[in-house]
PDB file of C-alpha atoms in Angstrom:
ATOM      1  CA  MET A   1       6.643   8.288  -6.698  1.00 41.00           C
ATOM      2  CA  ARG A   2       3.302   6.945  -5.164  1.00 44.00           C
ATOM      3  CA  ARG A   3       0.316   6.326  -6.966  1.00 51.00           C
ATOM      4  CA  ALA A   4      -3.058   5.269  -5.609  1.00 53.00           C
ATOM      5  CA  ARG A   5      -6.200   3.498  -7.285  1.00 59.00           C
ATOM      6  CA  TRP A   6      -9.494   3.911  -5.404  1.00 56.00           C
ATOM      7  CA  GLN A   7     -11.893   1.809  -4.902  1.00 66.00           C
ATOM      8  CA  PRO A   8     -15.167   1.999  -2.436  1.00 68.00           C
ATOM      9  CA  GLY A   9     -13.900   2.725   0.894  1.00 81.00           C
ATOM     10  CA  TRP A  10     -10.579   0.992  -0.508  1.00 87.00           C
ATOM     11  CA  ALA A  11      -7.165   1.972  -1.995  1.00 90.00           C
ATOM     12  CA  GLU A  12      -4.996   0.463  -3.349  1.00 90.00           C
ATOM     13  CA  LEU A  13      -1.511   1.253  -3.345  1.00 89.00           C
ATOM     14  CA  THR A  14       0.240   0.580  -7.142  1.00 84.00           C
ATOM     15  CA  ARG A  15       3.802   1.405  -7.162  1.00 82.00           C
ATOM     16  CA  VAL A  16       6.601   2.038  -4.471  1.00 83.00           C
ATOM     17  CA  TYR A  17      10.055   2.521  -6.264  1.00 85.00           C
ATOM     18  CA  VAL A  18      12.382   4.166  -4.055  1.00 87.00           C
ATOM     19  CA  ARG A  19      16.051   4.801  -6.555  1.00 88.00           C
ATOM     20  CA  PRO A  20      18.475   2.248  -5.608  1.00 88.00           C
ATOM     21  CA  GLU A  21      21.088   4.963  -4.129  1.00 87.00           C
ATOM     22  CA  HIS A  22      18.412   6.419  -2.146  1.00 83.00           C
ATOM     23  CA  ARG A  23      17.428   2.672  -0.886  1.00 85.00           C
ATOM     24  CA  GLY A  24      17.639   1.713   3.294  1.00 87.00           C
ATOM     25  CA  ALA A  25      17.783   5.643   4.558  1.00 92.00           C
ATOM     26  CA  GLY A  26      14.067   5.149   5.378  1.00 90.00           C
ATOM     27  CA  GLY A  27      12.047   6.674   1.806  1.00 89.00           C
ATOM     28  CA  GLY A  28       9.661   3.969   1.330  1.00 89.00           C
ATOM     29  CA  ALA A  29       8.308   3.658   4.647  1.00 91.00           C
ATOM     30  CA  ALA A  30       7.879   7.697   4.209  1.00 91.00           C
ATOM     31  CA  LEU A  31       6.234   7.217   1.203  1.00 90.00           C
ATOM     32  CA  ILE A  32       4.388   4.295   2.884  1.00 92.00           C
ATOM     33  CA  ALA A  33       3.321   6.950   5.341  1.00 93.00           C
ATOM     34  CA  ALA A  34       2.359   9.659   2.549  1.00 92.00           C
ATOM     35  CA  ILE A  35       0.118   7.599   0.461  1.00 90.00           C
ATOM     36  CA  GLU A  36      -1.556   6.213   4.067  1.00 93.00           C
ATOM     37  CA  ALA A  37      -2.351   9.599   5.250  1.00 92.00           C
ATOM     38  CA  TYR A  38      -3.268  10.616   1.501  1.00 89.00           C
ATOM     39  CA  ALA A  39      -5.613   7.542   1.398  1.00 89.00           C
ATOM     40  CA  ALA A  40      -7.114   8.045   4.744  1.00 90.00           C
ATOM     41  CA  GLY A  41      -7.861  11.741   4.111  1.00 89.00           C
ATOM     42  CA  GLY A  42      -9.797  10.674   1.292  1.00 87.00           C
ATOM     43  CA  GLY A  43     -12.289   8.380   3.217  1.00 89.00           C
ATOM     44  CA  ALA A  44     -10.235   5.333   2.667  1.00 92.00           C
ATOM     45  CA  THR A  45     -10.943   2.335   5.638  1.00 94.00           C
ATOM     46  CA  ARG A  46      -8.230   0.126   4.023  1.00 94.00           C
ATOM     47  CA  ILE A  47      -5.033  -0.081   1.317  1.00 94.00           C
ATOM     48  CA  ARG A  48      -4.277  -2.634  -0.695  1.00 94.00           C
ATOM     49  CA  LEU A  49      -0.905  -3.713  -2.643  1.00 93.00           C
ATOM     50  CA  ASP A  50      -0.223  -6.821  -4.991  1.00 94.00           C
ATOM     51  CA  ALA A  51       3.840  -7.909  -5.302  1.00 94.00           C
ATOM     52  CA  ARG A  52       6.062  -9.965  -7.216  1.00 94.00           C
ATOM     53  CA  SER A  53       7.380 -12.784  -5.183  1.00 94.00           C
ATOM     54  CA  ASP A  54      10.862 -11.725  -6.153  1.00 95.00           C
ATOM     55  CA  LEU A  55      10.437  -8.730  -4.888  1.00 92.00           C
ATOM     56  CA  VAL A  56      11.120  -9.768  -1.179  1.00 93.00           C
ATOM     57  CA  GLU A  57      12.602  -6.286   0.548  1.00 89.00           C
ATOM     58  CA  ALA A  58       9.304  -4.699  -0.567  1.00 90.00           C
ATOM     59  CA  ARG A  59       7.419  -7.442   0.941  1.00 94.00           C
ATOM     60  CA  ALA A  60       9.462  -6.784   3.864  1.00 93.00           C
ATOM     61  CA  LEU A  61       8.350  -3.718   4.228  1.00 92.00           C
ATOM     62  CA  TYR A  62       4.708  -4.402   3.577  1.00 94.00           C
ATOM     63  CA  ALA A  63       5.007  -7.028   6.674  1.00 96.00           C
ATOM     64  CA  ARG A  64       7.079  -4.249   8.892  1.00 94.00           C
ATOM     65  CA  HIS A  65       4.669  -1.854   8.366  1.00 94.00           C
ATOM     66  CA  GLY A  66       1.231  -3.861   9.400  1.00 96.00           C
ATOM     67  CA  TYR A  67       0.173  -5.263   6.155  1.00 97.00           C
ATOM     68  CA  ARG A  68      -0.764  -8.307   6.078  1.00 97.00           C
ATOM     69  CA  GLU A  69      -1.495 -11.261   3.434  1.00 96.00           C
ATOM     70  CA  ILE A  70      -4.489 -11.941   2.247  1.00 96.00           C
ATOM     71  CA  PRO A  71      -6.172 -13.175  -0.700  1.00 95.00           C
ATOM     72  CA  ALA A  72      -6.063 -12.251  -4.119  1.00 94.00           C
ATOM     73  CA  PHE A  73      -7.957  -9.258  -4.988  1.00 89.00           C
ATOM     74  CA  SER A  74      -6.616  -9.008  -8.504  1.00 85.00           C
ATOM     75  CA  SER A  75      -4.859 -10.218 -11.598  1.00 85.00           C
ATOM     76  CA  GLY A  76      -2.169  -9.580 -13.842  1.00 85.00           C
ATOM     77  CA  PRO A  77       0.723 -10.781 -14.624  1.00 86.00           C
ATOM     78  CA  TYR A  78       3.108  -9.104 -11.626  1.00 87.00           C
ATOM     79  CA  ALA A  79       0.002  -9.807  -9.201  1.00 92.00           C
ATOM     80  CA  GLN A  80       1.671 -13.402  -7.093  1.00 95.00           C
ATOM     81  CA  HIS A  81       0.926 -11.703  -2.992  1.00 96.00           C
ATOM     82  CA  TRP A  82      -1.503  -9.275  -2.391  1.00 95.00           C
ATOM     83  CA  PHE A  83      -1.591  -7.339   0.658  1.00 97.00           C
ATOM     84  CA  GLU A  84      -4.246  -5.167   3.113  1.00 96.00           C
ATOM     85  CA  LYS A  85      -3.671  -2.758   6.014  1.00 97.00           C
ATOM     86  CA  ALA A  86      -6.507  -1.214   7.689  1.00 96.00           C
ATOM     87  CA  LEU A  87      -6.011   2.719   8.306  1.00 94.00           C
ATOM     88  CA  ALA A  88      -6.427   4.542  11.133  1.00 82.00           C
ATOM     89  CA  GLY A  89     -10.014   6.492  11.244  1.00 64.00           C
ATOM     90  CA  ARG A  90      -9.204  10.022  11.240  1.00 52.00           C
ATOM     91  CA  VAL A  91      -9.367  12.890  12.930  1.00 51.00           C
ATOM     92  CA  ASP A  92     -12.931  13.821  12.095  1.00 52.00           C
ATOM     93  CA  ASP A  93     -13.970  10.293  12.002  1.00 47.00           C
ATOM     94  CA  ALA A  94     -13.422   9.488  15.768  1.00 46.00           C
ATOM     95  CA  ALA A  95     -15.116  12.503  17.277  1.00 44.00           C
ATOM     96  CA  GLU A  96     -18.432  11.661  15.212  1.00 47.00           C
ATOM     97  CA  ALA A  97     -18.158   8.213  16.905  1.00 44.00           C
ATOM     98  CA  ARG A  98     -18.455   9.593  20.437  1.00 38.00           C
TER      99      ARG A  98
END
């Protein structure tokens, strides 16, 4: 499952869930790649997320895929670590910049 919330210039990834029987087979990476492509296609230049401290594997997944820890941008009972990743520009954006 994947969900994103939109903010001016960035999207917030609110949930990534891979069923236990499918973990370790690249499902989380595929979901992250899909949501990043979706967010970039919608005009987001970066994507943010938060995670609980006990989600060690999830936080490692985010780090492996280029997310870096940042200061808190949200609050909530389960927001204990915050991450952000700059998204690659769209092809048409690169062409317009030339």
